[in-house]
Coordinates of C-alpha atoms in Angstrom, one line a residue:
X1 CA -43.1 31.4 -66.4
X2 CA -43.3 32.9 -63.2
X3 CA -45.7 31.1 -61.3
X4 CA -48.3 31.9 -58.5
X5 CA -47.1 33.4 -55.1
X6 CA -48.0 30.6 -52.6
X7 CA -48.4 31.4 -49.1
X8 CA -48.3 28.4 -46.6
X9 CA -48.2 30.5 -42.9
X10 CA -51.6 28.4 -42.2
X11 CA -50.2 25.1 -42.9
X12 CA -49.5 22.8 -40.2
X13 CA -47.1 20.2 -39.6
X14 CA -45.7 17.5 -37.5
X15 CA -42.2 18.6 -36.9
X16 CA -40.2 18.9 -33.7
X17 CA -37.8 22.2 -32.8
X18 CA -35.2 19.4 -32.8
X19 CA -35.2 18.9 -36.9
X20 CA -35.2 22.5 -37.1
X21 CA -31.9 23.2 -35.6
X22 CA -28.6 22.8 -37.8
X23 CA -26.5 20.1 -36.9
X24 CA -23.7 22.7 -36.4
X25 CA -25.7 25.2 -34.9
X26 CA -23.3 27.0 -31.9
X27 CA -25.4 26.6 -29.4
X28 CA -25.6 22.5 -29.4
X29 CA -22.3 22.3 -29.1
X30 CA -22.7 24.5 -25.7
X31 CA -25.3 22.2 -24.6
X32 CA -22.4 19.2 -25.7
X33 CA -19.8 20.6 -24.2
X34 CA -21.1 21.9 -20.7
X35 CA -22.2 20.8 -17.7
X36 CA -25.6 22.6 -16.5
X37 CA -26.3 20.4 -13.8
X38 CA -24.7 22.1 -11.5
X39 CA -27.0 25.4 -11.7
X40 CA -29.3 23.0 -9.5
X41 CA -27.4 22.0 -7.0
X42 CA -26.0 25.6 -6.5
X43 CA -29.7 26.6 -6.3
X44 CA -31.3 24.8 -4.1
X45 CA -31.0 26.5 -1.0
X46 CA -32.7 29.7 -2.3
X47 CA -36.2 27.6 -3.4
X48 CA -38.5 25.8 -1.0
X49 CA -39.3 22.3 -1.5
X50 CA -42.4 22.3 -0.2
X51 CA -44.6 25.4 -0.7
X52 CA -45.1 27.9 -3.5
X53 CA -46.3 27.6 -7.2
X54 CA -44.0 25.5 -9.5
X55 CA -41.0 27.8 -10.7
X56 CA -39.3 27.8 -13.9
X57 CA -36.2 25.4 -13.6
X58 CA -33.4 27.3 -12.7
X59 CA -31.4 25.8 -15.1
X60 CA -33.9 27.0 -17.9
X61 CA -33.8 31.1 -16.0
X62 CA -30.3 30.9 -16.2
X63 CA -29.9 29.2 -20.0
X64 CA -31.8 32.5 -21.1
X65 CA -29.3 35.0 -19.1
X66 CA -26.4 32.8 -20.9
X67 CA -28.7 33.6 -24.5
X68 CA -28.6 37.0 -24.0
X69 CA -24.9 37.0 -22.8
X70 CA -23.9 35.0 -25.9
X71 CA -25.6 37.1 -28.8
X72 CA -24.9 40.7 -26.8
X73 CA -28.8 41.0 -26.5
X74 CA -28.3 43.8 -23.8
X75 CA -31.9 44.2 -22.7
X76 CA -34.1 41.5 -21.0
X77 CA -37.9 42.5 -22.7
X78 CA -35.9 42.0 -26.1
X79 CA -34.3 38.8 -25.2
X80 CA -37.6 37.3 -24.4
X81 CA -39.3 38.6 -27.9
X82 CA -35.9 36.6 -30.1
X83 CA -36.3 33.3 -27.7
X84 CA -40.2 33.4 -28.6
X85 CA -39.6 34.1 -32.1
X86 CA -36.3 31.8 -32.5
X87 CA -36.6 28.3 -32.8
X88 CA -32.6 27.3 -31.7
X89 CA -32.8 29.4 -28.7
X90 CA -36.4 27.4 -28.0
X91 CA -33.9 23.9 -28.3
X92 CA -31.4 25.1 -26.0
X93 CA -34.3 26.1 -23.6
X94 CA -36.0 22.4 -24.1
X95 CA -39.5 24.5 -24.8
X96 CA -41.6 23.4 -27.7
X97 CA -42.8 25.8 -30.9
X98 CA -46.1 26.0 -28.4
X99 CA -44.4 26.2 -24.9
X100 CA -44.8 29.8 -23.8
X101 CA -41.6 31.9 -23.1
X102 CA -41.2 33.3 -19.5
X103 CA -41.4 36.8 -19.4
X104 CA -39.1 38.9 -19.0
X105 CA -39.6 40.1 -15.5
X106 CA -39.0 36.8 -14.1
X107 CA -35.2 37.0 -14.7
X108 CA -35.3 40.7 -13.7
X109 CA -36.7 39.6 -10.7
X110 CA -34.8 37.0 -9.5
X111 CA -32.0 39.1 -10.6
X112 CA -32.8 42.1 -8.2
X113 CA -34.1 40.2 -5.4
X114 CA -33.5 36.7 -5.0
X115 CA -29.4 36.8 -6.6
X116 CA -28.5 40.0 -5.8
X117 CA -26.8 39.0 -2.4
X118 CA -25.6 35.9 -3.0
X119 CA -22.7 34.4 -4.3
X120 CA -24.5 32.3 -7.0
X121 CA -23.0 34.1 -10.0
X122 CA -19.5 34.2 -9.1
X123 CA -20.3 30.5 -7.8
X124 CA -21.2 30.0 -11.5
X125 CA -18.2 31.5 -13.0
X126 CA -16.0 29.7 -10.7
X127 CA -17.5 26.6 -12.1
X128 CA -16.8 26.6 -15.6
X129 CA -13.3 27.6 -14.6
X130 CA -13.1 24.3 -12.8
X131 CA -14.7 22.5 -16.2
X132 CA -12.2 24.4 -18.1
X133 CA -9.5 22.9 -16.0
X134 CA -10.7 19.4 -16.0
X135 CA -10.0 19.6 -19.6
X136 CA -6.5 20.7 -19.1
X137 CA -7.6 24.1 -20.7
X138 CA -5.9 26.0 -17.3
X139 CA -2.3 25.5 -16.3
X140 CA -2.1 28.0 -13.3
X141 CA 1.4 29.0 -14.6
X142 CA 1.3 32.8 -16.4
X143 CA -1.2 35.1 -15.7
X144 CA -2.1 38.1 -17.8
X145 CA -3.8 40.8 -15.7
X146 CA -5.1 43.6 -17.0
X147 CA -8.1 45.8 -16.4
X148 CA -11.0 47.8 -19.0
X149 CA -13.4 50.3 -18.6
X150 CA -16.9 49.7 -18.5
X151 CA -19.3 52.9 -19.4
X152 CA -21.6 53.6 -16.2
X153 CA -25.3 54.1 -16.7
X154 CA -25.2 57.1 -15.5
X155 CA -25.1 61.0 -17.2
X156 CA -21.8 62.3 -17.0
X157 CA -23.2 65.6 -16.4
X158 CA -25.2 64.9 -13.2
X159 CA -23.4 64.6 -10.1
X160 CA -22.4 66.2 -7.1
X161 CA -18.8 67.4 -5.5
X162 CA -17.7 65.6 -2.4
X163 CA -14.3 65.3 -0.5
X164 CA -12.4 62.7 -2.2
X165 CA -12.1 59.6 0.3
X166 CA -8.8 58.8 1.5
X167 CA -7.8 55.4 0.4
X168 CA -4.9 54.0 2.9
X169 CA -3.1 51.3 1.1
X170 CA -2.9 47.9 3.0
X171 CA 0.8 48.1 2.7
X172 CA 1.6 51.4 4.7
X173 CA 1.9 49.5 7.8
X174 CA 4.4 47.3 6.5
X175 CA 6.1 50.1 4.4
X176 CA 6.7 52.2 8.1
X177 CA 8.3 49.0 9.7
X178 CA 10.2 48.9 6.8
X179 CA 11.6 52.8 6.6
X180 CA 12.1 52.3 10.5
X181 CA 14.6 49.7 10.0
X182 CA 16.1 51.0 7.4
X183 CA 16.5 54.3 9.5
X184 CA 17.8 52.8 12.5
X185 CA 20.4 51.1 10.6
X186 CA 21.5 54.2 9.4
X187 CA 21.9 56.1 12.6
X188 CA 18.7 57.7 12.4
X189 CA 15.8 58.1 14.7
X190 CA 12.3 56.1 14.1
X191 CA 9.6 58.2 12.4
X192 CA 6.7 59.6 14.8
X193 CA 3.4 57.5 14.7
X194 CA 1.5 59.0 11.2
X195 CA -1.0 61.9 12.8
X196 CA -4.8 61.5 12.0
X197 CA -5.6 64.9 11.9
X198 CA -7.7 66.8 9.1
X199 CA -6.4 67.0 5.9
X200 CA -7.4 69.5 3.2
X201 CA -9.0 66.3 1.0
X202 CA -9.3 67.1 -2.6
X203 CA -13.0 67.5 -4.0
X204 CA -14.3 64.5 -6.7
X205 CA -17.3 63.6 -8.3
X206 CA -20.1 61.4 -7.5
X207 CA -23.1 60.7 -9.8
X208 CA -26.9 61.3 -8.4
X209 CA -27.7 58.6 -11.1
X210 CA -25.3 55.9 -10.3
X211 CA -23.1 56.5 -6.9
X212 CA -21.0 53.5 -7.2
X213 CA -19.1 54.4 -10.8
X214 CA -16.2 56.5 -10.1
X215 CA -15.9 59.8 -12.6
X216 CA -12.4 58.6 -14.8
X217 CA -9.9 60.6 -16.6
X218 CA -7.4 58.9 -18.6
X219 CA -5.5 59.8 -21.3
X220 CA -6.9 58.5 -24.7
X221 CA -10.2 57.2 -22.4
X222 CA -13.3 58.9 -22.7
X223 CA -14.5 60.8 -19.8
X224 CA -17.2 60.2 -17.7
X225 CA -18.9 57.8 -14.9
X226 CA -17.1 54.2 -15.7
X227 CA -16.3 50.7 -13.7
X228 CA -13.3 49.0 -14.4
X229 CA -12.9 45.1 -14.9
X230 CA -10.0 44.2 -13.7
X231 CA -9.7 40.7 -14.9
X232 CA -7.0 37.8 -15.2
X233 CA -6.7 35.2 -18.1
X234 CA -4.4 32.0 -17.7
X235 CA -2.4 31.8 -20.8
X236 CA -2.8 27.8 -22.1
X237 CA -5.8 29.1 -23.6
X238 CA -6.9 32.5 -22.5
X239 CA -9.8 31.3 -20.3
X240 CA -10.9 33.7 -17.7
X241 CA -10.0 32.9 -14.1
X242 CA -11.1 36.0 -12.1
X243 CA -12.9 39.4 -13.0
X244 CA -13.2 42.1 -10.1
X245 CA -15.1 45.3 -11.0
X246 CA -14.0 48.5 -8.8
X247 CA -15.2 51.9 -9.7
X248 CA -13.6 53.9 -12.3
X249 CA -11.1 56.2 -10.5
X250 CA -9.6 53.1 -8.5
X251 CA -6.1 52.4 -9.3
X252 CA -5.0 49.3 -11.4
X253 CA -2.7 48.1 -9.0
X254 CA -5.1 48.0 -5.5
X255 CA -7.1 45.2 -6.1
X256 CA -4.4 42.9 -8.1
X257 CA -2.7 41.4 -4.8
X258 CA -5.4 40.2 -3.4
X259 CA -7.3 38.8 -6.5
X260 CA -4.1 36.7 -7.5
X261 CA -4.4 34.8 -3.9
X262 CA -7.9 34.5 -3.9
X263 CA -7.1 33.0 -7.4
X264 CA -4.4 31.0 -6.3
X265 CA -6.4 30.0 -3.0
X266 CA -9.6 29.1 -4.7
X267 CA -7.7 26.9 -8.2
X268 CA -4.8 25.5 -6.1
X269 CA -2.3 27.3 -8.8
X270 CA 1.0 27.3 -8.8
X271 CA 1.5 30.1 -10.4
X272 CA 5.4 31.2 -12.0
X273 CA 5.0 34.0 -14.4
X274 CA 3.0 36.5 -15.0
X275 CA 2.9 39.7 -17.2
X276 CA 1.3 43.1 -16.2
X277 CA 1.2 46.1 -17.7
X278 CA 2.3 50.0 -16.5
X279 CA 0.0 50.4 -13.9
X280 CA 0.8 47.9 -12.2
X281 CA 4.5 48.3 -11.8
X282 CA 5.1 50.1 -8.2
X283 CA 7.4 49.0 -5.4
X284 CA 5.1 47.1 -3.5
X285 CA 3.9 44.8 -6.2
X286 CA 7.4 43.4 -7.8
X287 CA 8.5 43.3 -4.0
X288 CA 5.3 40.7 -3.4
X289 CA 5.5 38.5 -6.2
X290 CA 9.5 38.4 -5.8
X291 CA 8.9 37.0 -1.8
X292 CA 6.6 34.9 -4.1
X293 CA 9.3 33.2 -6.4
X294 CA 6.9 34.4 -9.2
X295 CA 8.3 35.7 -12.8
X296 CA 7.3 39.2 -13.3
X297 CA 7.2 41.2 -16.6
X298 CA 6.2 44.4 -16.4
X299 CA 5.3 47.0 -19.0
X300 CA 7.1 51.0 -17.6
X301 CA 5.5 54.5 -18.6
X302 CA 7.6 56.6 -20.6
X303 CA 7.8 60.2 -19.4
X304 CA 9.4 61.9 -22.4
X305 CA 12.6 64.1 -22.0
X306 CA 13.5 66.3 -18.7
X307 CA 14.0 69.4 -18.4
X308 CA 17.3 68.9 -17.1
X309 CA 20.4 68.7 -18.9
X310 CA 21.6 66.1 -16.3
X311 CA 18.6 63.6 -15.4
X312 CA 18.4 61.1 -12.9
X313 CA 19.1 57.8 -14.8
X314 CA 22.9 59.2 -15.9
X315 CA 23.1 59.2 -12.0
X316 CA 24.6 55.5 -11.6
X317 CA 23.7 53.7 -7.9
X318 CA 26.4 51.9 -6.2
X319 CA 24.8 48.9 -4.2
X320 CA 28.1 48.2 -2.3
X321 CA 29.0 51.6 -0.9
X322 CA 25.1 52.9 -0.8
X323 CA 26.0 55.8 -2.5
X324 CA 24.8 57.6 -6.3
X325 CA 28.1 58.5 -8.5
X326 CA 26.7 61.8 -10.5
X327 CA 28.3 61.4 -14.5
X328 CA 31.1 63.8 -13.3
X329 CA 32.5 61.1 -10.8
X330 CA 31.3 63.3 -7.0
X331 CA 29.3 61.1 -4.9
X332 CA 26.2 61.6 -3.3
X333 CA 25.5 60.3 0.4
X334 CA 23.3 59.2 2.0
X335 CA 20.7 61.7 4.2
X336 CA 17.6 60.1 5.3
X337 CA 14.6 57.9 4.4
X338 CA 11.5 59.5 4.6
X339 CA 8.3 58.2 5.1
X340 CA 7.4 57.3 1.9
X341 CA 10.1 55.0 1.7
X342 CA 12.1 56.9 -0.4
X343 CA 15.8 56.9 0.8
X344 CA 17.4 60.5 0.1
X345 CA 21.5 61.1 -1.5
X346 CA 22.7 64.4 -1.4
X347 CA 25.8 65.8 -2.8
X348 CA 28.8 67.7 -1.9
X349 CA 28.0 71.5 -2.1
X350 CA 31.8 72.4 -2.5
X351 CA 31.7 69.8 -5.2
X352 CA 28.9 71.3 -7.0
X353 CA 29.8 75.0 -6.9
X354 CA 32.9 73.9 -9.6
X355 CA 31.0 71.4 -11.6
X356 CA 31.3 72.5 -15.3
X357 CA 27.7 70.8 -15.7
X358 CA 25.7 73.0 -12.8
X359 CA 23.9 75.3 -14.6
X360 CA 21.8 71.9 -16.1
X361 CA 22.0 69.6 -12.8
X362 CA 19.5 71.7 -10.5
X363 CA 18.3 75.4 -10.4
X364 CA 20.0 78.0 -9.3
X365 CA 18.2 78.4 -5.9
X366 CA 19.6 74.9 -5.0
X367 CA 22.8 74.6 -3.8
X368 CA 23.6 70.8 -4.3
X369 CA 22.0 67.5 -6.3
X370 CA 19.0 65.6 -4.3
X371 CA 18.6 62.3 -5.5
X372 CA 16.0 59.9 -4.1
X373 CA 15.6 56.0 -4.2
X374 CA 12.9 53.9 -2.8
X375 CA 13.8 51.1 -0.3
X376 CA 12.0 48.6 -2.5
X377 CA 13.6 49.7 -5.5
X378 CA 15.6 46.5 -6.1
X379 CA 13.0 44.5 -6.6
X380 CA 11.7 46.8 -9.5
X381 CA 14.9 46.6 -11.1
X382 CA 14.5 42.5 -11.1
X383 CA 11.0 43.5 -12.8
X384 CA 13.0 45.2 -15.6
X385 CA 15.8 42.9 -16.0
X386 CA 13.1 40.4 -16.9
X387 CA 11.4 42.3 -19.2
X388 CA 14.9 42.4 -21.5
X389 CA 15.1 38.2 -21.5
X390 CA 14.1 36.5 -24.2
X391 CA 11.4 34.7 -22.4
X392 CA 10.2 38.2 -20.7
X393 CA 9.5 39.7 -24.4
X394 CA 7.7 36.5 -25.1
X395 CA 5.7 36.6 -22.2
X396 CA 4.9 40.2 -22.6
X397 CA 4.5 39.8 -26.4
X398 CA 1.8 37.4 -25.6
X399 CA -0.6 39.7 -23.9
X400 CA -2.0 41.4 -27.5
X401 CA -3.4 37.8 -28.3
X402 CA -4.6 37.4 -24.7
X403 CA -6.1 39.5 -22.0
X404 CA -6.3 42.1 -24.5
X405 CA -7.9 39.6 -26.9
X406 CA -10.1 38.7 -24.2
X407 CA -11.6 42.6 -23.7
X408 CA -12.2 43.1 -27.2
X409 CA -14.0 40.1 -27.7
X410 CA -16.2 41.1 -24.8
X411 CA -16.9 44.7 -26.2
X412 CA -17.5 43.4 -29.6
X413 CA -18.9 40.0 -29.1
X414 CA -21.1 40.2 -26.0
X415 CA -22.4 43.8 -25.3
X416 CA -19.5 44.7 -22.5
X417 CA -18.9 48.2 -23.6
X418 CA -21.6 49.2 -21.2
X419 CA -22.9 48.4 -17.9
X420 CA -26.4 47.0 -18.0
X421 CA -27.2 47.5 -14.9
X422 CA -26.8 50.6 -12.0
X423 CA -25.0 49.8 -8.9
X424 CA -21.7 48.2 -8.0
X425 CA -23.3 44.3 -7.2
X426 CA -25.4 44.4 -10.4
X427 CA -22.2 45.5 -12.8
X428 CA -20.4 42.5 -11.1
X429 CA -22.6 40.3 -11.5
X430 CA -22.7 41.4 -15.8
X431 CA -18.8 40.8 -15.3
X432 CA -19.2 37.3 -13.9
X433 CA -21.5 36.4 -16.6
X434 CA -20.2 37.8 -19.3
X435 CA -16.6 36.0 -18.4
X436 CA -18.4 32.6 -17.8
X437 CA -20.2 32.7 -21.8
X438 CA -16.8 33.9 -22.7
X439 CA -15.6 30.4 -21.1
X440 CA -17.8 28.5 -22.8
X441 CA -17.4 29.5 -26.0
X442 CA -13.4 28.8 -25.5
X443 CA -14.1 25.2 -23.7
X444 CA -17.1 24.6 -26.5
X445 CA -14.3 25.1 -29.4
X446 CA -11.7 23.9 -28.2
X447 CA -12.9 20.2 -27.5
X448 CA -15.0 20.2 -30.8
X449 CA -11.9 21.3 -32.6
X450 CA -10.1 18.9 -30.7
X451 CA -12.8 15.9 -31.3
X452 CA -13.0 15.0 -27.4
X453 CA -16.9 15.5 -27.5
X454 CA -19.0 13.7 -30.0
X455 CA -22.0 14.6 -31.2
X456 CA -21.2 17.7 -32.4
X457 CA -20.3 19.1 -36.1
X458 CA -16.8 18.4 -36.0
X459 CA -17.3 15.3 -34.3
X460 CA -20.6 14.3 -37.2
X461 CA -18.0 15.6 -39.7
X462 CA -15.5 12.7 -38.4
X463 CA -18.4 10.1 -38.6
X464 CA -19.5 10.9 -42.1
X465 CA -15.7 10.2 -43.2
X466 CA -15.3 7.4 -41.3
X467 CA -18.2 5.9 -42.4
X468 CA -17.3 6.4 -46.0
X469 CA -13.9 5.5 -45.5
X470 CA -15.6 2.4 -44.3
X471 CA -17.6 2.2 -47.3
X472 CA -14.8 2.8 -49.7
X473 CA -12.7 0.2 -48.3
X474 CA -15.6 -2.7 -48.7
X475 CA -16.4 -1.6 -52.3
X476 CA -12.8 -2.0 -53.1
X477 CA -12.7 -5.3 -51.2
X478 CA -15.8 -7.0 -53.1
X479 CA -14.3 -5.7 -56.7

C-alpha cells in the first residue's frame, strides 16, 4: 500500500542548529582546529568603542568571507541566500534557525572601504601560517615557488594602446659595478654612465575595464587581461607561506627575490633548498641564492635544434685560461664585456678561413666565430649541476604534488580561476584569502588525521573504540 503523502513544513519543533549538524561535518572541524580569536584583536583599531550602532562581530563578517572561500561561492548576494538557507553554515556562524543573516552588502562594504587599505588580510594570512607552524606543519627548509594566472574581470577586447613602461630591474646597478670590474681587470676602459634619453618604447595594452591586469601572451595560456599569483609553498606539508599578485605581463622572476626575504624575514626560516621552475632561472637569481648558501633546482627551457651546424654548447669554456675551445681545437679570446654583462670570445679569422666546418659555424658575411658568456654564468651552471643529483630530481620531482597541487586545488576547489574583484588591491586581497581557507583545510586534516584535536570525527571515531574496547574487555572479565 502506498500510503498518504504527508506534509509536515508547518510543524514545529524544539531542536537546536547544533543537533542538526553531522558530527563529521567539515566545517566543525575548522571551528576545532583554528584559532578565530585573533580576527578581534587584529580588528580593533578599525571600530570605535564608544559610538556607533552595535556591528556584526568581526569574527562572524569574516567566518562568512571564509564560507564563501571554502565552497568557491564566487559572489557575495549568493553567499548570503546558502548561509540563510543552510543550517551548518548557520552553526559555524553561532546564528540560530531565527537569527537573521547579514546582508550581503555589509561584507561588500567593509571590503571596499573599511579593508581595502589595510593590512588586515594579509595580517590574517600571515596568521594561520604561524598556527600552521606551531603544529610543526612548516619547516622553513624547501620552497616551491611558482606562479598562475588569474583571468581579469575585464573584456579582452576593450582597451587602449600605450607606451610600454620601462621596467629597470633592481639589479642593473649592481650588474654595471660588476661589468666594470670585470673590464678593468681585463685592460679595458669602464662603461659611460647609461644615458636617459628617449627611447622608441614598444606600444602595450591597457584595459578601460580593469587598468591594473596586464594583457598576457603565453604559449599554451589563453590570451587576454590576467593577474598572476606568484605564490610559495613550504614542502613538510604544502602549506602556503606567501602569495604576491602582479599584473599579467610581469615576469616570473621580478618579484621572487624579494618575497623569499620578506618570507624569510617575517617566519625566521632558514631556508636550504628550494626548487623553481624555467622562468625563474636567469643569472641574477642562482647568483643570489648561491651568496645565500641556498640549494637551487631549477627547471631550463628547451629551444629545439639551431640552425647551425656547429651550435654554441659543442663550444667547450676553459675556466683556467678564460678562453672557448671551438670542436675543431682554435681558441676563442677574449674581446670585451658589454653592458649586459655578457663577456664576448672571438676567434682567429686566419683560423676560420681553413676550417673544414665554416660553411655551418657562422654566415658567410661573418668572417670569424662570436661567442658570448655572461659574467654570472657560473653560478647557473651550479643551478644545473644540481638539478642532475639525486636529491635535485627529488626536489624537483616533488613540485607536481606541491605548488602545482596547490594551484589546481585553488582553481577547482575554491573559485580561483577568476578574479572576483577589479583592481590590483581587491585581486590581492582574493589571493590572501583564498591561500588562508586553503591553510585551514591542510592544518584542519592533518591534526584530525593525526588525532591531536579531539572533538572531531576522527577523534569521536577513537572514542567510540575506546569505549568499546573498554566494554569488551569488562564483559570478558565478569564471564
Amino acid at each position: 500500500m502506498m500510503g498518504a503523502l504527508k506534509n509536515h513544513r508547518d510543524e514545529q519543533v524544539m531542536v537546536s542548529v547544533e543537533d542538526l549538524v553531522p558530527a563529521n561535518h567539515f566545517l566543525r572541524t575548522i571551528e576545532a582546529t583554528i584559532d578565530f580569536s585573533f580576527i578581534e584583536e587584529k580588528l580593533l583599531p578599525y571600530y570605535c568603542e564608544d559610538n556607533g550602532r552595535p556591528s556584526i562581530h568581526p569574527i562572524t563578517l569574516f567566518k562568512m568571507m571564509f564560507i564563501g572561500y571554502f565552497y568557491g561561492v564566487r559572489s557575495e548576494r549568493q553567499l548570503a541566500k546558502e548561509i540563510q538557507t543552510n543550517v551548518a553554515y548557520r552553526w559555524f556562524l553561532g546564528l540560530s534557525l531565527t537569527d537573521a543573516v547579514p546582508h550581503h552588502s555589509t561584507i561588500s562594504f567593509n571590503r571596499r572601504t573599511r579593508f581595502l587599505d589595510t593590512t588586515i588580510f594579509e595580517d590574517i594570512f600571515d596568521e594561520i601560517v604561524r598556527q600552521a607552524i606551531e603544529h610543526r606543519m612548516v619547516g622553513g627548509r624547501a620552497l616551491m615557488t611558482d606562479s598562475t594566472h588569474i583571468k581579469a574581470n575585464a573584456n579582452k577586447h576593450k582597451y587602449e594602446k600605450q607606451p610600454k613602461k620601462s621596467r629597470r630591474q633592481a639589479y642593473m646597478e649592481e650588474l654595471e659595478a660588476a661589468v666594470n670590474e670585470d673590464r678593468l681587470e681585463n685592460g679595458k676602459k669602464e662603461l659611460s654612465p647609461r644615458k636617459e634619453g628617449v627611447a622608441l618604447q614598444k606600444q602595450t595594452r591597457i584595459s578601460t575595464t580593469d587598468p591594473d591586469s596586464g594583457f598576457m601572451m603565453r604559449d599554451g595560456k589563453p590570451d587576454g587581461f590576467h593577474y598572476l599569483d606568484h605564490r610559495t609553498v613550504d614542502v613538510k606539508h604544502n602549506i602556503i607561506t606567501d602569495t604576491c599578485i602582479t599584473a599579467g605581463n610581469v615576469a616570473d622572476s621580478v618579484p621572487y627575490l624579494d618575497r623569499l626575504d620578506i618570507q624569510i624575514k617575517k617566519f625566521r626560516f632558514s631556508v636550504e633548498a628550494v626548487a623553481l621552475d624555467a622562468g625563474y632561472f636567469t643569472s641574477h637569481i642562482c647568483k643570489r641564492l648561491s651568496e645565500k648558501g641556498i640549494f637551487m633546482v631549477m627547471g631550463y627551457r628547451r629551444f629545439g635544434s639551431s640552425n647551425k651546424d656547429v651550435p654554441k654548447r659543442l663550444f667547450h669554456y676553459v675556466q683556467e685560461k678564460d678562453v672557448f675551445a671551438c670542436p675543431m681545437g682554435c681558441i676563442l679570446s677574449y674581446a670585451t664585456t658589454s653592458r649586459t654583462g655578457d663577456r664576448t670570445y672571438k676567434s682567429n679569422p686566419s683560423d676560420c678561413a681553413v676550417c673544414p666546418m665554416r660553411d655551418g659555424c657562422f654566415s658567410a658575411s661573418q668572417k670569424q666565430r662570436v661567442v658570448t658568456r655572461h659574467i654570472w654564468e657560473r653560478f647557473k651552471e651550479q643551478a644545473r649541476l644540481n638539478k642532475r643529483t639525486k636529491a635535485g630530481k627529488q626536489l624537483y620531482r616533488m613540485r607536481c604534488t606541491t605548488i602545482e597541487r596547490s594551484f589546481a586545488d585553488a582553481k577547482e576547489l575554491n573559485g580561483y580561476r577568476y578574479a572576483r574583484y577589479r583592481g590590483l588591491k581587491s585581486v590581492q586581497m582574493q589571493a590572501y584569502l583564498t591561500a588562508a581557507c586553503q591553510n585551514m583545510k591542510k592544518i584542519a586534516h592533518y591534526l584530525t588525521k593525526t588525532g591531536q584535536v579531539m572533538g572531531d570525527f576522527y577523534g569521536k571515531r577513537r572514542f567510540v573504540c575506546e569505549i568499546f574496547t573498554c566494554f569488551t574487555t569488562l564483559v570478558l572479565h565478569k564471564c
